[in-house]
Coordinates of C-alpha atoms in Angstrom, one line a residue:
T29 CA 8.8 -71.4 16.0
S30 CA 5.6 -73.3 16.0
W31 CA 3.5 -70.0 15.8
P32 CA 3.0 -70.1 12.1
Q33 CA 1.4 -73.5 12.2
R34 CA -0.8 -72.6 15.2
L35 CA -2.1 -69.5 13.3
E36 CA -2.8 -71.6 10.2
R37 CA -4.7 -74.2 12.2
A38 CA -6.7 -71.6 14.0
A39 CA -7.6 -69.7 10.7
R40 CA -8.8 -72.9 9.1
R41 CA -11.0 -73.8 12.1
G42 CA -12.8 -70.4 11.9
G43 CA -14.9 -68.9 14.8
A44 CA -13.5 -66.3 17.2
A45 CA -10.1 -67.9 17.3
G46 CA -9.9 -68.0 13.6
R47 CA -10.8 -64.3 13.3
N48 CA -8.0 -63.5 15.8
A49 CA -5.6 -65.6 13.8
D50 CA -6.7 -63.8 10.6
R51 CA -6.0 -60.4 12.3
D52 CA -2.5 -61.7 13.5
L53 CA -1.7 -62.9 10.0
D54 CA -2.7 -59.5 8.5
A55 CA -0.5 -57.8 11.1
V56 CA 2.5 -60.0 10.1
C57 CA 1.9 -59.1 6.5
A58 CA 1.7 -55.4 7.3
L59 CA 4.9 -55.7 9.3
F60 CA 6.7 -57.1 6.3
E61 CA 5.3 -54.6 4.0
T62 CA 6.5 -51.8 6.4
A63 CA 9.9 -53.4 6.5
A64 CA 10.1 -53.5 2.7
R65 CA 9.2 -49.8 2.4
A66 CA 11.8 -48.9 5.2
E67 CA 14.4 -50.7 3.3
E68 CA 13.5 -48.8 0.1
R69 CA 13.8 -45.5 1.8
V70 CA 17.0 -45.9 4.0
G71 CA 18.5 -49.3 3.2
G72 CA 19.0 -52.2 5.6
R73 CA 19.8 -51.2 9.2
G74 CA 19.2 -54.5 10.9
A75 CA 16.1 -56.2 12.2
L76 CA 16.5 -55.0 15.8
N77 CA 16.8 -51.4 14.8
F78 CA 13.7 -51.7 12.7
L79 CA 11.7 -53.4 15.4
D80 CA 12.7 -50.8 18.0
E81 CA 11.5 -48.1 15.6
I82 CA 8.1 -49.8 15.1
D83 CA 7.7 -50.5 18.8
A84 CA 8.3 -46.7 19.5
Q85 CA 5.6 -45.6 17.1
D86 CA 2.3 -44.4 18.5
I87 CA 0.8 -44.0 15.0
A88 CA 1.9 -46.3 12.1
A89 CA 4.0 -44.4 9.6
D90 CA 2.5 -45.7 6.3
T91 CA 3.1 -42.9 3.9
L92 CA 3.7 -45.2 0.9
S93 CA 0.6 -47.4 1.3
R94 CA -0.5 -49.0 -1.9
R95 CA -3.7 -48.0 -3.6
V96 CA -6.0 -50.4 -5.3
V97 CA -5.5 -50.3 -9.0
R98 CA -7.4 -51.8 -11.9
P99 CA -5.7 -54.9 -13.4
D100 CA -5.9 -53.2 -16.9
A101 CA -4.5 -50.0 -15.8
V102 CA -1.0 -48.5 -16.4
R103 CA 1.0 -48.6 -13.2
L104 CA 3.5 -45.8 -12.3
M105 CA 6.0 -46.7 -9.6
T106 CA 9.6 -46.6 -8.4
A107 CA 12.0 -49.4 -9.2
H108 CA 11.9 -50.4 -5.6
R109 CA 8.1 -50.9 -5.7
S110 CA 8.4 -53.2 -8.7
K111 CA 10.3 -55.9 -6.9
G112 CA 8.6 -59.2 -7.2
L113 CA 6.2 -58.0 -10.0
E114 CA 6.0 -58.6 -13.8
W115 CA 4.3 -57.2 -16.7
R116 CA 4.2 -57.9 -20.5
L117 CA 5.6 -54.4 -21.3
V118 CA 7.8 -52.3 -18.9
V119 CA 9.1 -48.9 -19.8
V120 CA 12.1 -47.6 -17.7
A121 CA 12.1 -43.8 -18.5
G122 CA 14.6 -41.1 -17.7
V123 CA 17.7 -43.3 -17.5
Q124 CA 20.0 -40.3 -17.3
E125 CA 23.6 -40.0 -15.8
G126 CA 23.1 -38.5 -12.3
L127 CA 19.8 -40.3 -11.9
W128 CA 20.9 -43.9 -12.9
P129 CA 23.2 -44.2 -10.9
D130 CA 22.3 -41.7 -8.3
L131 CA 25.5 -41.5 -6.2
R132 CA 24.3 -38.8 -3.8
R133 CA 24.3 -39.6 -0.1
R134 CA 21.1 -41.0 1.2
G135 CA 19.2 -39.8 4.3
S136 CA 18.1 -36.5 5.8
L137 CA 20.1 -33.4 6.7
L138 CA 20.8 -34.6 10.3
E139 CA 21.5 -38.3 8.9
A140 CA 19.1 -39.8 11.5
D141 CA 19.0 -42.9 9.3
R142 CA 22.6 -43.8 10.5
I143 CA 21.5 -44.0 14.1
G144 CA 21.0 -47.6 15.4
R145 CA 21.3 -49.8 18.5
D146 CA 25.1 -50.0 18.0
G147 CA 25.7 -46.3 17.5
L148 CA 26.4 -44.5 14.3
A149 CA 26.8 -46.6 11.1
E150 CA 29.2 -45.7 8.5
P151 CA 27.7 -44.2 5.3
L152 CA 27.9 -46.2 2.2
S153 CA 31.0 -45.6 0.0
P154 CA 30.6 -44.5 -3.5
G155 CA 31.5 -47.9 -4.8
A156 CA 28.9 -49.5 -2.7
L157 CA 26.3 -46.9 -3.9
L158 CA 27.2 -47.7 -7.5
A159 CA 26.7 -51.4 -6.9
E160 CA 23.3 -50.8 -5.2
E161 CA 22.2 -48.6 -8.1
R162 CA 23.3 -51.2 -10.6
R163 CA 21.2 -53.9 -8.7
L164 CA 18.3 -51.5 -8.7
F165 CA 18.5 -51.0 -12.5
Y166 CA 18.7 -54.7 -12.9
V167 CA 15.5 -55.2 -10.9
A168 CA 13.7 -52.5 -13.0
T169 CA 14.8 -54.0 -16.3
T170 CA 13.9 -57.6 -15.4
R171 CA 10.3 -56.9 -14.7
A172 CA 9.3 -57.2 -18.4
K173 CA 8.1 -60.6 -19.6
E174 CA 7.8 -59.8 -23.3
R175 CA 9.1 -56.3 -24.1
L176 CA 11.3 -53.7 -22.4
V177 CA 11.6 -50.0 -23.5
V178 CA 14.4 -47.9 -21.9
T179 CA 14.6 -44.2 -22.7
A180 CA 17.0 -41.3 -22.0
V181 CA 17.6 -37.8 -23.3
K182 CA 20.8 -36.9 -25.1
A183 CA 21.7 -33.3 -25.3
A184 CA 23.8 -31.7 -28.0
A185 CA 26.0 -29.9 -25.6
D186 CA 28.6 -31.7 -23.6
D187 CA 27.3 -30.1 -20.3
G188 CA 23.7 -31.1 -21.1
D189 CA 21.7 -34.3 -20.2
Q190 CA 23.4 -37.5 -21.1
P191 CA 22.3 -41.1 -21.1
S192 CA 23.4 -43.3 -18.2
R193 CA 26.4 -45.5 -18.3
F194 CA 24.0 -48.4 -17.6
L195 CA 22.5 -48.2 -21.1
G196 CA 25.8 -49.6 -22.4
E197 CA 25.4 -52.6 -20.1
L198 CA 22.1 -53.7 -21.6
G199 CA 23.8 -55.4 -24.6
V200 CA 21.7 -53.5 -27.1
E201 CA 22.7 -50.6 -29.2
P202 CA 20.6 -47.5 -28.4
V203 CA 18.4 -46.0 -31.2
D204 CA 18.5 -42.2 -31.6
V205 CA 15.1 -40.6 -32.1
T206 CA 15.4 -37.1 -33.3
Q207 CA 12.0 -36.2 -34.8
R208 CA 8.8 -35.4 -33.0
P209 CA 6.8 -38.3 -31.8
R210 CA 4.4 -39.8 -34.4
R211 CA 1.5 -39.6 -31.9
P212 CA 0.8 -37.3 -28.9
L213 CA 2.3 -38.5 -25.6
S214 CA -0.4 -37.0 -23.4
V215 CA -4.2 -37.5 -23.2
A216 CA -4.9 -33.8 -23.7
A217 CA -2.8 -33.8 -26.9
L218 CA -4.4 -36.9 -28.2
V219 CA -8.0 -35.5 -27.6
A220 CA -6.9 -32.3 -29.4
E221 CA -5.5 -34.2 -32.4
L222 CA -8.7 -36.4 -32.6
R223 CA -10.9 -33.4 -32.4
A224 CA -9.0 -31.5 -35.1
T225 CA -9.1 -34.6 -37.4
T226 CA -12.9 -34.9 -37.1
V227 CA -13.3 -31.5 -38.7
D228 CA -10.3 -31.4 -41.0
P229 CA -11.7 -30.9 -44.6
A230 CA -8.5 -32.4 -45.9
A231 CA -8.9 -35.6 -44.1
S232 CA -10.8 -38.5 -45.7
E233 CA -14.2 -39.4 -44.5
E234 CA -13.0 -42.7 -43.2
L235 CA -10.2 -41.0 -41.2
R236 CA -12.6 -38.5 -39.6
D237 CA -15.1 -41.2 -38.8
A238 CA -12.3 -43.2 -37.1
A239 CA -11.2 -40.2 -35.1
A240 CA -14.8 -39.7 -34.0
R241 CA -15.1 -43.3 -33.0
R242 CA -12.0 -43.2 -31.0
L243 CA -13.2 -40.0 -29.2
A244 CA -16.4 -41.9 -28.4
R245 CA -14.4 -44.7 -26.8
L246 CA -12.3 -42.3 -24.7
A247 CA -15.5 -40.5 -23.6
A248 CA -17.1 -43.7 -22.5
L249 CA -14.2 -44.8 -20.2
R250 CA -15.2 -44.7 -16.5
D251 CA -13.4 -45.5 -13.3
D252 CA -14.6 -47.7 -10.4
E253 CA -16.8 -45.0 -9.1
G254 CA -18.4 -44.3 -12.5
Q255 CA -16.6 -41.0 -13.1
P256 CA -15.3 -40.3 -16.7
L257 CA -11.6 -40.9 -17.1
V258 CA -11.4 -38.6 -20.2
P259 CA -14.1 -36.0 -19.8
A260 CA -12.6 -33.7 -22.4
A261 CA -13.3 -36.2 -25.1
H262 CA -17.1 -35.7 -24.8
P263 CA -18.5 -33.0 -27.0
Y264 CA -20.5 -31.3 -24.2
R265 CA -17.1 -30.1 -22.8
W266 CA -16.2 -28.3 -26.0
W267 CA -16.6 -24.6 -26.3
G268 CA -18.2 -23.1 -29.3
L269 CA -20.6 -25.9 -30.3
Y270 CA -23.7 -24.5 -28.6
E271 CA -25.7 -21.5 -29.7
P272 CA -25.6 -18.5 -27.3
T273 CA -28.2 -18.9 -24.6
H274 CA -31.1 -16.6 -24.2
S275 CA -34.1 -16.2 -22.0
E276 CA -37.7 -16.2 -23.3
V277 CA -38.6 -13.9 -20.4
P278 CA -37.4 -10.2 -21.0
L279 CA -35.1 -8.7 -18.6
R280 CA -37.5 -5.6 -18.1
D281 CA -41.1 -5.2 -18.9
R282 CA -41.3 -2.6 -21.8
D283 CA -44.6 -1.3 -20.5
R284 CA -43.1 -0.2 -17.1
P285 CA -40.4 2.5 -16.5
V286 CA -36.8 1.3 -16.5
A287 CA -35.4 1.7 -13.0
L288 CA -31.9 3.1 -12.9
S289 CA -29.6 4.7 -10.3
G290 CA -26.9 7.3 -10.8
S291 CA -24.2 4.7 -10.5
A292 CA -26.0 2.3 -12.8
L293 CA -26.3 5.0 -15.5
D294 CA -22.5 5.6 -15.1
Q295 CA -21.8 1.8 -15.6
L296 CA -24.1 1.3 -18.4
V297 CA -23.0 4.4 -20.5
N298 CA -19.4 5.2 -19.6
T299 CA -17.7 2.0 -18.2
C300 CA -19.1 -1.5 -19.1
S301 CA -22.8 -2.5 -19.6
L302 CA -21.9 -6.2 -19.3
Q303 CA -20.3 -5.5 -16.0
W304 CA -23.5 -3.8 -14.8
F305 CA -25.7 -6.7 -16.1
L306 CA -23.6 -9.5 -14.5
G307 CA -23.2 -7.6 -11.2
R308 CA -26.6 -5.9 -10.7
E309 CA -29.0 -8.1 -12.6
V310 CA -27.4 -11.5 -12.4
K311 CA -26.1 -10.8 -8.8
A312 CA -22.9 -12.6 -9.6
D313 CA -20.5 -10.0 -8.2
T314 CA -18.1 -10.8 -5.4
P315 CA -19.2 -10.1 -1.9
S316 CA -18.6 -6.7 -0.3
T317 CA -14.9 -5.9 0.2
A318 CA -13.2 -4.2 3.1
A319 CA -13.0 -1.1 1.0
Q320 CA -16.8 -1.0 0.7
G321 CA -17.1 -1.5 4.5
F322 CA -14.7 1.4 5.0
G323 CA -16.9 3.7 2.9
N324 CA -20.1 2.5 4.6
V325 CA -18.6 3.4 8.1
V326 CA -17.4 6.8 7.0
H327 CA -20.7 7.6 5.4
V328 CA -22.7 6.6 8.5
L329 CA -20.5 8.8 10.8
A330 CA -20.7 11.7 8.4
D331 CA -24.5 11.4 8.5
E332 CA -24.5 11.4 12.2
V333 CA -22.5 14.5 12.5
A334 CA -24.6 16.4 9.9
S335 CA -27.8 15.4 11.5
G336 CA -26.6 16.4 15.0
R337 CA -26.7 12.9 16.5
T338 CA -23.0 12.9 17.0
P339 CA -20.8 16.0 17.9
A340 CA -18.4 17.2 15.3
D341 CA -15.4 16.0 17.5
L342 CA -12.6 13.6 16.0
A343 CA -12.2 11.8 19.3
V344 CA -15.8 11.0 19.5
L345 CA -15.9 9.8 15.9
M346 CA -12.8 7.6 16.4
E347 CA -14.4 6.1 19.5
R348 CA -17.5 5.2 17.4
L349 CA -15.2 3.9 14.7
D350 CA -13.3 1.6 17.2
S351 CA -16.6 0.1 18.3
V352 CA -17.3 -1.3 14.8
W353 CA -13.9 -1.6 13.1
D354 CA -13.1 -5.1 14.2
A355 CA -16.2 -6.2 12.4
L356 CA -14.6 -5.3 9.0
S357 CA -12.6 -8.1 7.3
F358 CA -9.0 -7.3 6.2
D359 CA -6.4 -9.6 4.6
A360 CA -3.9 -8.9 7.4
P361 CA -3.6 -7.0 10.7
W362 CA -1.1 -4.4 9.1
K363 CA -3.7 -3.8 6.4
S364 CA -6.4 -3.1 9.1
R365 CA -4.1 -0.7 10.9
Q366 CA -3.3 1.1 7.6
E367 CA -6.9 1.4 6.6
K368 CA -7.9 2.7 10.1
E369 CA -5.3 5.5 9.7
H370 CA -6.9 6.3 6.4
A371 CA -10.3 6.3 8.0
R372 CA -9.0 8.7 10.7
A373 CA -7.6 11.0 8.0
A374 CA -10.9 10.9 6.0
L375 CA -13.0 11.8 9.1
E376 CA -10.6 14.6 9.9
R377 CA -10.9 16.0 6.4
F378 CA -14.7 15.7 6.6
L379 CA -14.9 17.7 9.9
R380 CA -12.8 20.5 8.4
W381 CA -15.0 20.5 5.3
H382 CA -18.1 20.4 7.5
V383 CA -17.3 23.6 9.5
M384 CA -15.7 25.5 6.6
E385 CA -17.6 28.3 4.7
R386 CA -18.9 26.9 1.5
G387 CA -20.3 29.9 -0.4
G388 CA -23.2 30.5 2.0
R389 CA -24.7 27.0 1.6
T390 CA -26.5 25.5 4.5
P391 CA -27.4 21.8 5.0
V392 CA -31.2 20.8 4.7
A393 CA -31.0 17.0 4.6
T394 CA -28.6 14.0 4.8
E395 CA -29.0 10.6 3.2
H396 CA -32.1 11.9 1.4
A397 CA -33.8 9.1 -0.6
F398 CA -35.5 10.0 -3.8
D399 CA -37.6 8.2 -6.4
V400 CA -38.9 10.0 -9.5
T401 CA -40.1 9.0 -13.0
L402 CA -39.5 11.0 -16.1
E403 CA -39.6 10.9 -19.8
A404 CA -36.2 10.3 -21.7
D405 CA -36.8 10.2 -25.4
A406 CA -39.2 7.3 -26.0
Y407 CA -38.6 5.7 -22.7
Q408 CA -40.1 6.0 -19.2
V409 CA -37.2 6.1 -16.7
R410 CA -37.5 5.8 -13.0
I411 CA -34.4 7.2 -11.2
R412 CA -33.9 6.4 -7.6
G413 CA -31.1 6.6 -5.0
S414 CA -29.9 8.5 -2.0
M415 CA -28.3 11.9 -1.7
D416 CA -25.5 12.1 0.9
R417 CA -26.3 15.7 1.6
V418 CA -28.7 18.3 0.2
E419 CA -27.8 22.0 0.9
A420 CA -29.5 25.3 0.0
D421 CA -27.4 27.9 -1.5
G422 CA -27.8 31.8 -1.1
D423 CA -30.3 31.9 -4.0
G424 CA -32.5 29.2 -2.6
R425 CA -31.3 26.5 -5.1
A426 CA -30.7 22.9 -4.1
Y427 CA -27.1 21.8 -4.1
V428 CA -26.2 18.1 -3.8
V429 CA -23.1 16.7 -2.2
D430 CA -21.8 13.1 -2.7
F431 CA -19.0 11.9 -0.4
K432 CA -16.5 9.5 -2.0
T433 CA -14.2 7.3 0.0
G434 CA -12.6 5.3 -2.9
K435 CA -8.9 5.8 -3.9
G436 CA -9.6 6.9 -7.4
T437 CA -10.9 10.3 -8.6
V438 CA -12.3 11.6 -11.9
T439 CA -10.7 14.1 -14.1
R440 CA -11.8 17.8 -14.3
D441 CA -13.5 17.3 -17.7
A442 CA -15.2 14.1 -16.5
V443 CA -16.8 15.9 -13.6
A444 CA -18.6 18.3 -15.9
H445 CA -20.6 15.4 -17.3
H446 CA -20.4 13.0 -14.3
P447 CA -23.6 10.9 -14.7
Q448 CA -24.2 10.3 -11.0
L449 CA -24.1 14.1 -10.1
A450 CA -26.2 14.9 -13.2
V451 CA -28.9 12.4 -12.0
Y452 CA -29.0 14.1 -8.7
Q453 CA -29.5 17.4 -10.3
L454 CA -32.1 16.0 -12.7
A455 CA -33.9 14.4 -9.7
V456 CA -34.0 17.9 -8.0
R457 CA -35.5 19.4 -11.2
E458 CA -38.2 16.6 -11.2
G459 CA -39.2 17.3 -7.5
A460 CA -37.1 14.9 -5.5
V461 CA -36.4 17.5 -2.8
D462 CA -39.6 19.5 -2.9
D463 CA -40.5 18.5 0.7
L464 CA -37.1 20.0 2.0
F465 CA -37.8 23.5 0.4
P466 CA -41.0 25.2 1.9
D467 CA -41.0 27.8 -0.9
G468 CA -41.7 25.4 -3.7
R469 CA -39.6 23.4 -6.1
P470 CA -36.0 24.6 -6.1
E471 CA -33.8 24.9 -9.2
P472 CA -30.7 22.7 -9.2
G473 CA -27.7 24.8 -8.1
G474 CA -25.0 22.3 -8.9
A475 CA -23.5 19.2 -7.3
E476 CA -20.0 18.2 -6.1
L477 CA -17.9 15.1 -5.3
V478 CA -16.1 15.4 -1.9
Q479 CA -13.1 13.0 -2.1
L480 CA -12.5 12.2 1.6
R481 CA -9.5 9.9 0.9
Q482 CA -7.8 12.6 -1.2
G483 CA -6.4 15.8 0.0
A484 CA -6.9 19.0 -1.9
A485 CA -4.3 20.9 -3.8
R486 CA -2.1 23.2 -1.9
K487 CA -3.9 26.3 -3.3
D488 CA -7.2 24.9 -2.1
G489 CA -6.2 24.1 1.5
G490 CA -3.7 21.3 1.2
D491 CA -4.0 17.7 2.5
A492 CA -5.9 18.7 5.6
V493 CA -9.1 19.3 3.6
P494 CA -10.8 17.0 1.1
K495 CA -10.5 17.3 -2.7
V496 CA -13.7 18.8 -4.0
Q497 CA -14.9 18.4 -7.6
A498 CA -17.9 20.5 -8.6
Q499 CA -20.4 20.2 -11.4
E500 CA -22.2 23.4 -12.6
P501 CA -25.9 23.5 -12.8
L502 CA -27.3 21.4 -15.7
E503 CA -27.5 22.8 -19.2
G504 CA -28.8 21.2 -22.3
D505 CA -30.3 17.7 -22.7
W506 CA -27.2 15.5 -22.4
V507 CA -28.4 13.9 -19.2
G508 CA -31.8 12.9 -20.9
E509 CA -29.8 11.4 -23.8
L510 CA -27.7 9.4 -21.4
L511 CA -30.8 8.1 -19.7
A512 CA -32.4 7.2 -23.0
D513 CA -29.3 5.4 -24.2
A514 CA -29.0 3.4 -20.9
A515 CA -32.8 2.5 -21.0
G516 CA -32.5 1.4 -24.6
R517 CA -29.5 -0.9 -23.7
V518 CA -31.5 -2.5 -20.8
L519 CA -34.7 -3.0 -22.8
D520 CA -33.0 -4.3 -25.9
E521 CA -30.6 -6.3 -23.7
R522 CA -27.5 -4.9 -25.4
F523 CA -24.7 -5.7 -22.9
S524 CA -21.4 -5.5 -24.7
P525 CA -18.1 -5.5 -22.9
S526 CA -15.9 -2.5 -22.9
A527 CA -12.2 -2.5 -21.6
G528 CA -10.8 0.2 -19.4
A529 CA -9.4 1.0 -15.9
H530 CA -12.6 -0.6 -14.4
C531 CA -11.4 -4.0 -15.6
D532 CA -8.9 -4.1 -12.8
R533 CA -11.7 -4.3 -10.2
C534 CA -14.1 -6.5 -12.3
S535 CA -15.0 -9.9 -11.0
F536 CA -15.8 -11.2 -14.5
R537 CA -12.7 -10.4 -16.5
G538 CA -11.6 -14.1 -16.5
A539 CA -14.6 -14.8 -18.9
C540 CA -14.9 -11.5 -20.7
S541 CA -14.3 -11.3 -24.4
A542 CA -12.8 -7.8 -24.1
R543 CA -9.8 -9.2 -22.1
A544 CA -7.2 -11.5 -23.4
E545 CA -7.6 -14.1 -20.7
G546 CA -11.4 -14.0 -21.2
R547 CA -11.2 -14.6 -25.0
Q548 CA -9.3 -17.8 -24.4
V549 CA -12.4 -19.1 -22.5
V550 CA -15.3 -17.7 -24.5
E551 CA -14.1 -17.7 -28.1

């Protein structure tokens, strides 16, 4: 037709008609690009079939659109995409039997590529596929202007990888390479070798200098947007070259009391002081989990029952629970249903514990906040927190109850020296509950953990009541020694990691030197 000449004349004249002609020419080029990619994917199916497919598209299917590449870059592409292009050096890799030639049937599971205007086309025969693969291999190997490298893997066993039959058609005897490559074949390995050479005492000064210069060249490479192409080559990405960081401002003022809570004391002394520092002081811990939300809801409902604001009725508590439960975040609906059943069981255990006889003790306060300062060796320590429930026993002593909603419990021996319970009793001794006892400062009468998620042993009432772990009234100065130890760690900023069961729930184990995965990062 005369259309190409008309488009050319209009494009040369410019103006509005020229811009329209430019767009038409671009569209024609895009059409031929699409045709080439369609031929690469499914082979020739005829021009009319192809045009019908394009005409039926609402959105252009352009999954193999070319990206802009730098002229001096290495280009990775299929043999189909290399048609019509040339380079000084071409590497055809992986020329294995089964890949070159690949005699598997083309197309999808339903063989939609065989559908055309004239019905179903016959699939290519193995002989036709072999001829097509040979032509494709010829295309790949003739892209080189100066040098061609063809590689394949030859396994020792007969049933292993074997080079393609096409290698024998190149007219060149293949060369077996059995030793390791003389140079690393990846950027990361090259950077590692250069770094090792720069500090190798056995290498000559000239070699170390050459390695450093090559690292500098790699580190200076940038892409079109100014981003480094090999960032690992720059020394600021290397671990272990900087001195440990430290702050000129102390964590805590030595002239002021060290503020600690019962849970903080437990973390600092018994579990991991580094975990306490990163979580409590740096505030780098992960956000509250669904388990923490579970505990908060159960604590609030237990407080409402003890204070008389809500009747001690399971149906009422479950109604209150339903009103807030959907606000908690769970990984899946089944997990939400499972945790709700656990919450129901925990509330039922709490109600049974609430009405049962507990050695003549009577509640005097719930969620009682305290804040007292005391001497611990050479340190002033300010202990503060909140007691879930304070009760008075038959002798007028103060007994502290702490509700636990976690899945874990402590051992019998650990309860005797449980730091959090001991802090509560120490706070009682220092006047934390004086306003609750009109007859003066009470003596601490003990404390206990009420495990609402855990049922008691059969001899103690079975699964219907919670597991109770009691601590006797304080004896000796071991609590003061714990406080002094914790205060010294905080003021001296001695936060060393300690591995244990708590590591499973720690947010920082990926960068902790007490864990194998952390040592790979920090050492």
